[in-house]
Short mmCIF file of C-alpha atoms in Angstrom, two decimals:
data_model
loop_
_atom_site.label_atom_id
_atom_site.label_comp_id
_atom_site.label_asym_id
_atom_site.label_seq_id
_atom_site.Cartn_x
_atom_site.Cartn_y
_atom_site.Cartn_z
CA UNK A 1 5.44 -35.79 -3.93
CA UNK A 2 4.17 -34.56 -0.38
CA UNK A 3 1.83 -31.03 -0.83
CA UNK A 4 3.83 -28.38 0.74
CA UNK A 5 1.63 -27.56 3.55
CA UNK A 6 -0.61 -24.09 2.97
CA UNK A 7 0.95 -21.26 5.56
CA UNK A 8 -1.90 -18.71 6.49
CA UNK A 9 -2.40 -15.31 7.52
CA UNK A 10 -5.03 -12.65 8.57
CA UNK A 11 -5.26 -9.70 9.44
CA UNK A 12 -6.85 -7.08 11.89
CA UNK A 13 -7.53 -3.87 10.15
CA UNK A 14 -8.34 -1.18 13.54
CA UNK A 15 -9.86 1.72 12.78
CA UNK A 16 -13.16 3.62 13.76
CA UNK A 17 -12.26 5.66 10.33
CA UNK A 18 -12.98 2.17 8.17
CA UNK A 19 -16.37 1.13 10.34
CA UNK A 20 -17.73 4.55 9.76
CA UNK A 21 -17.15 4.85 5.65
CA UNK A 22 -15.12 8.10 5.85
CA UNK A 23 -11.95 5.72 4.87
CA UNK A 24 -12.03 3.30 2.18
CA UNK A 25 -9.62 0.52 3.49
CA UNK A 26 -6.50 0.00 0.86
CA UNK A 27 -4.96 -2.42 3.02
CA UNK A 28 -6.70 -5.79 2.60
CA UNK A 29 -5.92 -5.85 -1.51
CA UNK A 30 -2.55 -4.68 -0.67
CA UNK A 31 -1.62 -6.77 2.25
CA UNK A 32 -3.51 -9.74 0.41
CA UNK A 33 -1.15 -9.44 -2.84
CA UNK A 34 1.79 -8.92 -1.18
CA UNK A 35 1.13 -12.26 0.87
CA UNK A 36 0.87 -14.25 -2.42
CA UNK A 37 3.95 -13.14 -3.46
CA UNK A 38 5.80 -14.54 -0.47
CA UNK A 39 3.18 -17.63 -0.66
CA UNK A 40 0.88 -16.81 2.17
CA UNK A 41 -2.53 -16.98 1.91
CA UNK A 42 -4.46 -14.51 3.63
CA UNK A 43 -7.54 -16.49 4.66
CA UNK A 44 -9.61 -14.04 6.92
CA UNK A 45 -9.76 -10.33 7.50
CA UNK A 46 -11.83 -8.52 10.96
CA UNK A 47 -12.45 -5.20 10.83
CA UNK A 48 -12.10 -3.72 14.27
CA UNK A 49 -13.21 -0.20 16.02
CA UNK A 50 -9.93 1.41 18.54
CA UNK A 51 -11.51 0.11 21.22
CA UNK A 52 -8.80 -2.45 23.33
CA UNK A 53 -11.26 -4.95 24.17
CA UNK A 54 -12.49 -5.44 20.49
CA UNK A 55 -8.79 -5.08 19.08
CA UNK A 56 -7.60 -7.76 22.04
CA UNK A 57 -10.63 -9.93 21.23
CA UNK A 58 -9.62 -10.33 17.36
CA UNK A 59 -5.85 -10.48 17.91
CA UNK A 60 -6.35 -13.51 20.49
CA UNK A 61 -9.14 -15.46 18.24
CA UNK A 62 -6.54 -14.93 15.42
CA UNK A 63 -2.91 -15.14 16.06
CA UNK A 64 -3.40 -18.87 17.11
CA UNK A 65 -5.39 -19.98 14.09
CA UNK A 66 -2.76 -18.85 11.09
CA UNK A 67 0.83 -18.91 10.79
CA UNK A 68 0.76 -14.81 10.66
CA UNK A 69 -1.35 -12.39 11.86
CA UNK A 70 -0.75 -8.61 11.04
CA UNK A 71 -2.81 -5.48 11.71
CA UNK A 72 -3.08 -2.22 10.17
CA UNK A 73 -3.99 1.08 12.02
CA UNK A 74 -3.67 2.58 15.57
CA UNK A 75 0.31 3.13 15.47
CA UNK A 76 0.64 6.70 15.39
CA UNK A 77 1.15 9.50 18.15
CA UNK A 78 -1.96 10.59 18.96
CA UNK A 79 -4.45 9.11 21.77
CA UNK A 80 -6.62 7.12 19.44
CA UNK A 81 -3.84 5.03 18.41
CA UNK A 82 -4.16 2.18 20.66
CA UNK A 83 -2.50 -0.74 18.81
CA UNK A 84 0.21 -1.37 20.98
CA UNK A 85 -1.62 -0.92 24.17
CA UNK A 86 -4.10 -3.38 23.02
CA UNK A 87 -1.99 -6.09 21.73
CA UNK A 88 0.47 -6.00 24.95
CA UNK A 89 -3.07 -6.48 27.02
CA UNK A 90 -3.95 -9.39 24.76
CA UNK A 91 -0.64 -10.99 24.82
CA UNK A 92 -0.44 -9.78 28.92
CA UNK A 93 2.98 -8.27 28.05
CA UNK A 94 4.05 -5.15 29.39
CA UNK A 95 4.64 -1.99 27.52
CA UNK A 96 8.05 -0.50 26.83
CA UNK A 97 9.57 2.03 24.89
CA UNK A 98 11.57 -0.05 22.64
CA UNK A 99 15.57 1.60 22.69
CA UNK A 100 16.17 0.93 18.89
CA UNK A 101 12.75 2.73 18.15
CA UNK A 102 13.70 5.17 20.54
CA UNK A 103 16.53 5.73 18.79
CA UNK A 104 15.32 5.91 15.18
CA UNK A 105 13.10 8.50 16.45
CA UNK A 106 15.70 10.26 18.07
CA UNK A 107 17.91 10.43 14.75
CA UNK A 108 14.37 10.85 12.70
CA UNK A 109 13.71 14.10 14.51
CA UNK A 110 16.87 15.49 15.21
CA UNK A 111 17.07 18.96 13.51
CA UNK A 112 13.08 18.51 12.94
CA UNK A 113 10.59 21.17 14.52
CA UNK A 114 9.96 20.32 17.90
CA UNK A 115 12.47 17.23 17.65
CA UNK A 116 11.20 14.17 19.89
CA UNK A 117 7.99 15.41 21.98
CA UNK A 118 6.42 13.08 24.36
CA UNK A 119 3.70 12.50 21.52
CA UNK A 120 6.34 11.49 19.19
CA UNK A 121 7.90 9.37 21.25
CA UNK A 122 4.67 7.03 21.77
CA UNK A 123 5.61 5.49 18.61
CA UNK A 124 8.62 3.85 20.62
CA UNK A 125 6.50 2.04 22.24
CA UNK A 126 6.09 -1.87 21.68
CA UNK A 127 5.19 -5.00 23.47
CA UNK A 128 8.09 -6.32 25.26
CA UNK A 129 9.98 -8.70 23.26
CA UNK A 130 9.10 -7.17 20.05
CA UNK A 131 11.37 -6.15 16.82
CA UNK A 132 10.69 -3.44 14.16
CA UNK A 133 9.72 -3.60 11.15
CA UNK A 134 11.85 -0.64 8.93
CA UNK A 135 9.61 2.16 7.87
CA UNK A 136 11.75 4.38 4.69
CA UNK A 137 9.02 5.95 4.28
CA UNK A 138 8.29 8.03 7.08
CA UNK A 139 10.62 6.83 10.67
CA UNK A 140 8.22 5.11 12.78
CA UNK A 141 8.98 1.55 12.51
CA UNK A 142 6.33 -1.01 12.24
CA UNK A 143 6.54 -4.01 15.27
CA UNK A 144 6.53 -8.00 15.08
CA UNK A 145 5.94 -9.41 18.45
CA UNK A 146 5.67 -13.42 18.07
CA UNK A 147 3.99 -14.39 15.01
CA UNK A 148 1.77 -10.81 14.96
CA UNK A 149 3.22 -7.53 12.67
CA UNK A 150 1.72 -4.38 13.19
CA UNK A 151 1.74 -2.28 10.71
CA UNK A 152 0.47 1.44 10.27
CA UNK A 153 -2.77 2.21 8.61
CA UNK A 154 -1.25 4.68 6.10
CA UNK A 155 -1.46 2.40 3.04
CA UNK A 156 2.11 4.01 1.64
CA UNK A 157 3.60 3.80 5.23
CA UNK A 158 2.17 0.20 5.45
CA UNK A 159 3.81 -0.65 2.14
CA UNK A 160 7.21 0.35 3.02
CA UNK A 161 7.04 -1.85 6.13
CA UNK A 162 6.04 -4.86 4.72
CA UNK A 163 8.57 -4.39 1.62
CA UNK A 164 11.19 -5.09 4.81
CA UNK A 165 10.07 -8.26 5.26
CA UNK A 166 9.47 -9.26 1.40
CA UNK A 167 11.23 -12.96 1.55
CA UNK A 168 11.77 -12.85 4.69
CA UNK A 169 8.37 -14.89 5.88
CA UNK A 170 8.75 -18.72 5.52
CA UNK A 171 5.70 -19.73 2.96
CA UNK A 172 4.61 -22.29 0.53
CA UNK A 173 3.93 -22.21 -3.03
CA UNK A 174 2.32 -19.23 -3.98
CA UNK A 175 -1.17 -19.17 -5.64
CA UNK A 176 -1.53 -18.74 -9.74
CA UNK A 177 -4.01 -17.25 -11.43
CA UNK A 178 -5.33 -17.65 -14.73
CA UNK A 179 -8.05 -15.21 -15.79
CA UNK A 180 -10.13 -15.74 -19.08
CA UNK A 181 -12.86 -12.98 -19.67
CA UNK A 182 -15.83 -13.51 -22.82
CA UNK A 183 -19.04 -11.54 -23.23
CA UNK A 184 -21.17 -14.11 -21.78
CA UNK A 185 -23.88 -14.08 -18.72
CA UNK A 186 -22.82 -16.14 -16.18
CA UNK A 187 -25.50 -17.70 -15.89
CA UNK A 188 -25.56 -19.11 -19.57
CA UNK A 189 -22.35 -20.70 -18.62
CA UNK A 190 -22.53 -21.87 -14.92
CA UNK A 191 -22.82 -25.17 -16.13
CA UNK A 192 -19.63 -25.35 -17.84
CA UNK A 193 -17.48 -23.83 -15.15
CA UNK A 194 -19.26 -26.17 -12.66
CA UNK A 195 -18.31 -28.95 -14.82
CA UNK A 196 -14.65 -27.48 -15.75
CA UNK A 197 -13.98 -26.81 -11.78
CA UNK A 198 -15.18 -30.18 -11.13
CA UNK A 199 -12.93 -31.48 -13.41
CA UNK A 200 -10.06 -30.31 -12.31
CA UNK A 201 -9.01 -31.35 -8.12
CA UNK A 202 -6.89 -28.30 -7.17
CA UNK A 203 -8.13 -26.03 -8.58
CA UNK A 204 -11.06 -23.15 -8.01
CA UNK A 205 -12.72 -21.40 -10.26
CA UNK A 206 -14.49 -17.87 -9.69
CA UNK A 207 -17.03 -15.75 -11.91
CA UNK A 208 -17.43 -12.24 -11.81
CA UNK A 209 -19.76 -10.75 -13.72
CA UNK A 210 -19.82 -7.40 -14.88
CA UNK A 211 -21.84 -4.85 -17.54
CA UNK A 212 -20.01 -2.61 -19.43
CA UNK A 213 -20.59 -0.88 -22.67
CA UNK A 214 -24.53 -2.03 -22.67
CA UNK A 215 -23.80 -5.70 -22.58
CA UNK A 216 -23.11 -8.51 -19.91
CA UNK A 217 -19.84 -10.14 -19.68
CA UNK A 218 -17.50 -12.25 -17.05
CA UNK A 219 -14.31 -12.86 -16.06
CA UNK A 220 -13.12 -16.19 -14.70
CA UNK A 221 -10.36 -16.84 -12.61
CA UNK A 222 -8.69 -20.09 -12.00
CA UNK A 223 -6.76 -20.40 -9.09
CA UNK A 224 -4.34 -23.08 -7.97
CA UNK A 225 -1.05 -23.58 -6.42
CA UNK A 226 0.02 -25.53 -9.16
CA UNK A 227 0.99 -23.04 -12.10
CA UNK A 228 0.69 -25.74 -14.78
CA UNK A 229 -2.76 -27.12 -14.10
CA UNK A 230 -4.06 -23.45 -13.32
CA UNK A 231 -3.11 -23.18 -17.29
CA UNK A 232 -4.22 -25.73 -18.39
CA UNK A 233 -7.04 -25.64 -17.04
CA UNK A 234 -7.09 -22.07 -17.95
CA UNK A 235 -6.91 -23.37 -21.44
CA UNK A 236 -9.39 -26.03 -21.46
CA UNK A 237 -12.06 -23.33 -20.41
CA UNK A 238 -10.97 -21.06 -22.94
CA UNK A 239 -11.89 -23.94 -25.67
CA UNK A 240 -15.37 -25.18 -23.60
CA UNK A 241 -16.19 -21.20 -24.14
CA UNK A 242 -15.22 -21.12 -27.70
CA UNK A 243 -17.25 -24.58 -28.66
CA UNK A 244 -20.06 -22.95 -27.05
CA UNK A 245 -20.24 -19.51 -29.36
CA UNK A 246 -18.36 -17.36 -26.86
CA UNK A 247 -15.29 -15.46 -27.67
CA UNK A 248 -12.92 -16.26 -24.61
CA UNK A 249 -10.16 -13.25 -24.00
CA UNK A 250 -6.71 -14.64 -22.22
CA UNK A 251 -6.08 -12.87 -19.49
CA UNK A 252 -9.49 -11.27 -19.11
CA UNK A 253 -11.60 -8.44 -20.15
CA UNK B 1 -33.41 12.36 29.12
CA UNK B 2 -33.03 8.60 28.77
CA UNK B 3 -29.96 7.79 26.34
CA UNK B 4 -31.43 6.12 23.22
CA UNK B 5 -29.70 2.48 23.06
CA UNK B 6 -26.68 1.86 20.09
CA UNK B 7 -28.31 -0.34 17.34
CA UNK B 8 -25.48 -1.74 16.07
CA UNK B 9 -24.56 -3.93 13.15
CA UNK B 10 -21.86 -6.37 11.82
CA UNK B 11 -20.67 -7.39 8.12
CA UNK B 12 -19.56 -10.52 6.73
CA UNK B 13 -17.85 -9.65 3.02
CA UNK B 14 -17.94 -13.05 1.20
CA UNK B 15 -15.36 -13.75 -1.30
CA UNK B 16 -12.12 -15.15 -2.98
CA UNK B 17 -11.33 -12.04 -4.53
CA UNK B 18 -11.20 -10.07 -1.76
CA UNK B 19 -8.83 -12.14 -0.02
CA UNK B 20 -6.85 -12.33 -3.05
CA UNK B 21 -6.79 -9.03 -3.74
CA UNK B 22 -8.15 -9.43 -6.75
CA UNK B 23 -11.15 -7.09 -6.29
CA UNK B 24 -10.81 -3.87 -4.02
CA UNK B 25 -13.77 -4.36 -1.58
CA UNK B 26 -16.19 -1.14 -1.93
CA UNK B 27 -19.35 -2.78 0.49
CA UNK B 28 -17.53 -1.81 3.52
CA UNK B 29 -17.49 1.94 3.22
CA UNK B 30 -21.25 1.75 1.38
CA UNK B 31 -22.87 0.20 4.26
CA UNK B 32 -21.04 1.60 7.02
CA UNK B 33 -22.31 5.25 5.66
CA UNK B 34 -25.74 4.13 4.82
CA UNK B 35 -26.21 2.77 8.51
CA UNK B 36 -24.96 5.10 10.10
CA UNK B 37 -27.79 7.07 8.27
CA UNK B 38 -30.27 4.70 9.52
CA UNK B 39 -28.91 5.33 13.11
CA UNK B 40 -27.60 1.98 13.19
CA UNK B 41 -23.66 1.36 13.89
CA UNK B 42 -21.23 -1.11 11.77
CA UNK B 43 -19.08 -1.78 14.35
CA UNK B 44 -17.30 -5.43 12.91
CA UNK B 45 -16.45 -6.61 9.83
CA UNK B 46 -15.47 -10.32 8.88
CA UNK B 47 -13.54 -11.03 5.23
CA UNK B 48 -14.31 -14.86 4.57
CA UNK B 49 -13.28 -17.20 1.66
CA UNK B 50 -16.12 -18.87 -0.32
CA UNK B 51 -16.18 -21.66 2.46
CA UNK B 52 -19.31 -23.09 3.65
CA UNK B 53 -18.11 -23.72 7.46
CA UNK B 54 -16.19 -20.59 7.15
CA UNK B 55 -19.20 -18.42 6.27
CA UNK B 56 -21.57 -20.13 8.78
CA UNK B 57 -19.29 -19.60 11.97
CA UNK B 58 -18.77 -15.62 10.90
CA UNK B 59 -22.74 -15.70 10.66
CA UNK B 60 -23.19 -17.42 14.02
CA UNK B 61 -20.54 -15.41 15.48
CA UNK B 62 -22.10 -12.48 14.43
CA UNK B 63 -26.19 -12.24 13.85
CA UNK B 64 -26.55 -13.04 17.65
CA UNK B 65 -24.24 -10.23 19.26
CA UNK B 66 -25.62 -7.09 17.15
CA UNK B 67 -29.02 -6.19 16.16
CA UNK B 68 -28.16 -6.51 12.05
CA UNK B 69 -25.95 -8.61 10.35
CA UNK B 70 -25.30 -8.03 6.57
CA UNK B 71 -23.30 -10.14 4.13
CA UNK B 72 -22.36 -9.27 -0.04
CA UNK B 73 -21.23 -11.86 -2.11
CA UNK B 74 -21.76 -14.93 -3.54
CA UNK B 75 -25.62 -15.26 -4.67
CA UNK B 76 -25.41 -15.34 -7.73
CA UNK B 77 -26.17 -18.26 -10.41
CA UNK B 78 -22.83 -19.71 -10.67
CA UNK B 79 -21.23 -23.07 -8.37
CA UNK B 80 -18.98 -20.71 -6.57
CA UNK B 81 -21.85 -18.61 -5.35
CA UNK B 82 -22.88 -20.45 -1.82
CA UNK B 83 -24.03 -17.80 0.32
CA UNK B 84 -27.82 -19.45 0.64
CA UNK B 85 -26.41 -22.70 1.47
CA UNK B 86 -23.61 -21.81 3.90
CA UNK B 87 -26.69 -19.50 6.05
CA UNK B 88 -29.11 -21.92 5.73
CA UNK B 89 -26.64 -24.43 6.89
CA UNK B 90 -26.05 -22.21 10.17
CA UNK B 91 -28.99 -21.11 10.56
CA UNK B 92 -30.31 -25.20 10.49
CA UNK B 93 -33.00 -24.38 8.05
CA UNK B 94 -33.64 -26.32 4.82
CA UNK B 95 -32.88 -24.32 1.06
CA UNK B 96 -36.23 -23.84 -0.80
CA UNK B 97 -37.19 -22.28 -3.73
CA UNK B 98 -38.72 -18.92 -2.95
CA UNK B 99 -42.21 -18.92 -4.66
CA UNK B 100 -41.86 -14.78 -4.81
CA UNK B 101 -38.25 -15.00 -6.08
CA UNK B 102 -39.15 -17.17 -8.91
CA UNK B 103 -41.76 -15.05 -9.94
CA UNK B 104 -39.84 -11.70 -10.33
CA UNK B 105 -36.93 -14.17 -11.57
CA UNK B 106 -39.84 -15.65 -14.08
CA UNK B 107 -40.56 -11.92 -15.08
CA UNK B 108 -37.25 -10.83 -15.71
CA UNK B 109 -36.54 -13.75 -17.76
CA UNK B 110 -39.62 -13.67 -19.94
CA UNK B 111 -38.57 -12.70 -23.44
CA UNK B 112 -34.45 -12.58 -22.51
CA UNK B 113 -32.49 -15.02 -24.53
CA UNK B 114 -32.40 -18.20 -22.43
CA UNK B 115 -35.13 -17.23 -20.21
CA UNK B 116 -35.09 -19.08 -16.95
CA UNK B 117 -32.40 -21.54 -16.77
CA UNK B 118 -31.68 -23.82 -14.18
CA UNK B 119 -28.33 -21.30 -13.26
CA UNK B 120 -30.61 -18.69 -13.15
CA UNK B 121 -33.32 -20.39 -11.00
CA UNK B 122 -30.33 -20.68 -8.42
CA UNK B 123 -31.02 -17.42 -7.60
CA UNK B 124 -34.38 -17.81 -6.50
CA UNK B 125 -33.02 -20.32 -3.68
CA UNK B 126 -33.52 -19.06 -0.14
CA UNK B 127 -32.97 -20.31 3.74
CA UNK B 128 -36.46 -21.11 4.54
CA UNK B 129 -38.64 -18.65 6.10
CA UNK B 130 -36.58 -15.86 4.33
CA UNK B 131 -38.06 -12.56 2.91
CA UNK B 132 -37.00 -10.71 -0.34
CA UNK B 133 -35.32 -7.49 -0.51
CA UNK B 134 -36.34 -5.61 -4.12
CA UNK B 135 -33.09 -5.17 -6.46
CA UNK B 136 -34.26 -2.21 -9.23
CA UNK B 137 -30.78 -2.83 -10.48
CA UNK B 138 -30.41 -6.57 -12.00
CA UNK B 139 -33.86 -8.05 -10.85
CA UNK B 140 -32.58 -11.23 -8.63
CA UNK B 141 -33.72 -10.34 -4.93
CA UNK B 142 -32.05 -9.72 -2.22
CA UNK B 143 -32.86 -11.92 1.21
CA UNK B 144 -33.63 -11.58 4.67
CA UNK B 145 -34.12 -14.47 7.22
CA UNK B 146 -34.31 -13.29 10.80
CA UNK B 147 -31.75 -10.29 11.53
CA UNK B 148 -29.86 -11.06 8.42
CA UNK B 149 -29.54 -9.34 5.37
CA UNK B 150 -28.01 -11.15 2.62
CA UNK B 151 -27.02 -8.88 -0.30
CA UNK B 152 -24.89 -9.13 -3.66
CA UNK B 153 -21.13 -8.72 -3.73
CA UNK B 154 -21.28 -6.00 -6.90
CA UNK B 155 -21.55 -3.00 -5.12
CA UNK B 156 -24.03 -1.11 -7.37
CA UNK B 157 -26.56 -4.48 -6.52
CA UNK B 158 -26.02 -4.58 -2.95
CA UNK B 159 -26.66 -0.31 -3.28
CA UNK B 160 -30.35 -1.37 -4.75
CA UNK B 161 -30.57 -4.04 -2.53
CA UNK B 162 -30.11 -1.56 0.73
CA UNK B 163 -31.89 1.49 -1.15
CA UNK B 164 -35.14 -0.71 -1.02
CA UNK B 165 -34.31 -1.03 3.18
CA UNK B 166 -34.23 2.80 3.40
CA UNK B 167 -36.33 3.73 6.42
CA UNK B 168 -36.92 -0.01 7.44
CA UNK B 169 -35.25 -0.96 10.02
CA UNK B 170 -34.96 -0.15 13.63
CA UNK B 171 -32.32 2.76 14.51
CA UNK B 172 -31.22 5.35 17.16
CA UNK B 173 -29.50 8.21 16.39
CA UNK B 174 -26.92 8.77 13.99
CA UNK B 175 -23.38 9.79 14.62
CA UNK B 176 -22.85 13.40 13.71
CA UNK B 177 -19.48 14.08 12.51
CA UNK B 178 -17.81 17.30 12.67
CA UNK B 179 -14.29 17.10 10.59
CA UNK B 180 -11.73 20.17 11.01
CA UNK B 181 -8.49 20.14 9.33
CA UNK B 182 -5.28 21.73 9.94
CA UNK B 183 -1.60 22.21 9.01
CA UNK B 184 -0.16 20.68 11.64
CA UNK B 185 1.71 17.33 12.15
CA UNK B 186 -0.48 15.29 14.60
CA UNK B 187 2.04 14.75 16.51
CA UNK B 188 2.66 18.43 17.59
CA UNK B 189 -1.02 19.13 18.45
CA UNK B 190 -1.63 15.18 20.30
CA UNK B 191 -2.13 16.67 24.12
CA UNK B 192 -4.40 19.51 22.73
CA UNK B 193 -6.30 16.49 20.80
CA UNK B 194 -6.56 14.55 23.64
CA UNK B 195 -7.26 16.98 26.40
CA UNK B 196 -10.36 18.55 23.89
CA UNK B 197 -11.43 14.75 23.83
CA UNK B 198 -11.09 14.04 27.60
CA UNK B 199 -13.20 16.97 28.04
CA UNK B 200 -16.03 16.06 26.21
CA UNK B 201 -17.54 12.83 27.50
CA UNK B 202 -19.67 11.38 25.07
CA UNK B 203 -17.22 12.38 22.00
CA UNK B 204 -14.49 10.55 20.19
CA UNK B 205 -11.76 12.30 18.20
CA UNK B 206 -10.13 10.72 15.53
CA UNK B 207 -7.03 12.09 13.99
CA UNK B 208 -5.74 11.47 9.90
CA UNK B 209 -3.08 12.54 8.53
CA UNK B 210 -1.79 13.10 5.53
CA UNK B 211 1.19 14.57 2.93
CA UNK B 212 -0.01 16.75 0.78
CA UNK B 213 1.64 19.49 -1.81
CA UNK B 214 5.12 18.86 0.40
CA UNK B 215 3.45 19.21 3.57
CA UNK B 216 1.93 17.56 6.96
CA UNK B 217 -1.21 18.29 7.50
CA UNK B 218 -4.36 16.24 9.72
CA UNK B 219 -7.97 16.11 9.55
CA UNK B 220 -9.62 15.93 13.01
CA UNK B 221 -12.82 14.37 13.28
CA UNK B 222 -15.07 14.66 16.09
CA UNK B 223 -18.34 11.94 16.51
CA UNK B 224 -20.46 11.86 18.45
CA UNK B 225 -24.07 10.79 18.68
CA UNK B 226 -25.10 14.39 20.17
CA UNK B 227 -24.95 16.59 16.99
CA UNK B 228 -24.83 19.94 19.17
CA UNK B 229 -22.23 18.28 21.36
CA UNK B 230 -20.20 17.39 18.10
CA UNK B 231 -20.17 20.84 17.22
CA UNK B 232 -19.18 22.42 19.89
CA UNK B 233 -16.43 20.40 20.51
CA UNK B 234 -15.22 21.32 17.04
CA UNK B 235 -15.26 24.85 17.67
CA UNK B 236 -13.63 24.55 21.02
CA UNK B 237 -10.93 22.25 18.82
CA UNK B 238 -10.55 24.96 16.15
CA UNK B 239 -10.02 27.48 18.83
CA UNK B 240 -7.69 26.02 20.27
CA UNK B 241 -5.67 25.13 17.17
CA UNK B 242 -5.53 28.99 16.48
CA UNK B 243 -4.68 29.76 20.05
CA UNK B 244 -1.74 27.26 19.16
CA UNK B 245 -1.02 28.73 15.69
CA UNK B 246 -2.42 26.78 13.27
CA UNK B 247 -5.32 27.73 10.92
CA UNK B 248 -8.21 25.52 11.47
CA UNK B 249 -10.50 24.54 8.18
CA UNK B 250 -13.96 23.64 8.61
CA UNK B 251 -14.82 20.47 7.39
CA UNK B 252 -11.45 19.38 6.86
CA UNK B 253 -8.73 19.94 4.12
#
């Protein structure tokens, strides 16, 4: 049988917000589960401040490298949302204000205070070329232009765009994992997870350690694209553990 | 006056489980607020798999375009934990065994069940020519080698880790923020946000907002490097929210 190939993505998360601390960034777990669903990998993250040179830089050294690239942050109405503006520069595509967008907003703000003000209607604006990504959960739409989807920064607003395109990406197979957890240092049992990784082409196995109710513990995760050896392998751990006085917990601790 | 020079700063977040989603990243938001009290600026981040080449071209990208480059994750004792090896690698300097490391790795291990294994001793492994950086927390050091910090990936280590720096390095000023919040859809108050902003070279404005007990609301927050200057553009912002209606909060909502 011929490996399906492995499709890629990253992702750009803009936002001076992040980069200063005041915002603990939701996006990467969510964006990064959500790929694995529709078997994408997300292989590399940047962090970004709204600055268009910076945003332009990590869209270009990006969007080439992985089958998708989306960012996160920078869509809204107000002058430090700079997404658009930035990628159009990158891709040296003009900006538009995109009709449909225009009229989503339009309908979105019809009978609304104020209805569409100029401010609003910035969030009509895409690269040219582009298509929108449905936003339920608040009008806006999100924007694919080529192989790049920008998406807001709102983690909930983010969420409702990318549930639009849930299998609608072309992907592979989509990772599994297998987690075992036992009340054991790491360290006492690097050896056998060395030796059970190496074991086992395919498949990659990670510790992570943690202390919790005065003692030391770990979970291990097994990760591979084929379910069955992930479990097995899962399994053969699980007995390596228990032959060496450990207590191993399916699924984790 | 001449204007003190930006120190500035980048990340590299090593790990698996980030990019999985498997583990909500918490390193970003801890350093970015510790620099900034340190007058130093995170202004990039990098996510990266546990990949040697992958780690060594986000270091090289990195440690020579800011002053301070940090990385969490993956020193531990385990075969997925390749931090050392991937810098050292990039850096063209040969792994040793840290003399000091072993030593406080010796004295933590004295009289613990096990004492020092060969997984443990892993942890004493450093690029050559490296420093340590204490850890109060869970005894394996920290490491610095020229401008980089290499720290662990469980946030209440890589706190020690950075505690021990406190005062250490090199730094300007830090960025005063001044937040002040406000009823108001962003959208409706975007011209008065950006004409406060275009008025006050030297300040940056950014705007969040959120949904909240069934209404809009936004938080405004005003940097700058000039404390004074930060404040008085937040007064000037709050005054003219309430010329426009809206009942500014101090220090946000």
């Amino acid at each position: 049988m011929v490996p399906d190939r492995t499709w890629t993505a990253a992702l750009v998360v803009i936002g001076d917000e992040i980069l200063s601390g005041r915002t603990q960034d939701r996006n990467v777990a969510q964006l990064a589960t959500w790929l694995n669903d529709q078997g994408v990998r997300l292989v590399e993250v940047r962090v970004v401040p709204d600055d268009m040179d910076r945003i332009g830089e990590a869209v270009n050294a990006l969007r080439t490298r992985h089958d998708y690239l989306f960012t996160t942050g920078g869509i809204g109405p107000t002058h430090d949302d700079i997404t658009v503006d930035a990628i159009a520069a990158a891709l040296g595509v003009p900006v538009i204000v995109h009709p449909e967008a225009r009229a989503i907003l339009e309908a979105y703000y019809r009978g609304r205070p104020g209805g569409l003000t100029d401010a609003r209607l910035r969030m009509a604006r895409t690269p040219e070329g582009a298509e929108l990504l449905d936003n339920r959960y608040s009008g806006a739409p999100g924007i694919r232009v080529g192989n790049i989807y920008i998406l807001a920064g709102v983690p909930a607003i983010a969420a409702s765009m990318i549930e639009s395109l849930a299998g609608k990406l072309e992907g592979g197979r989509p990772v599994v994992s297998v987690t075992i957890g036992a009340r054991a240092a790491e360290s006492d049992v690097a050896d056998l997870l060395r030796e059970t990784e190496a074991a086992h082409p395919g498949v990659a196995i990670g510790s992570y350690p943690f202390f919790r109710d005065g003692g030391h513990g770990a979970n291990f995760v097994i990760r591979s694209e084929d379910g069955d050896l992930a479990r097995a392998t899962g399994q053969e751990l699980a007995q390596r553990l228990r032959a060496a006085g450990y207590e191993p917990v399916d699924g984790g601790i």
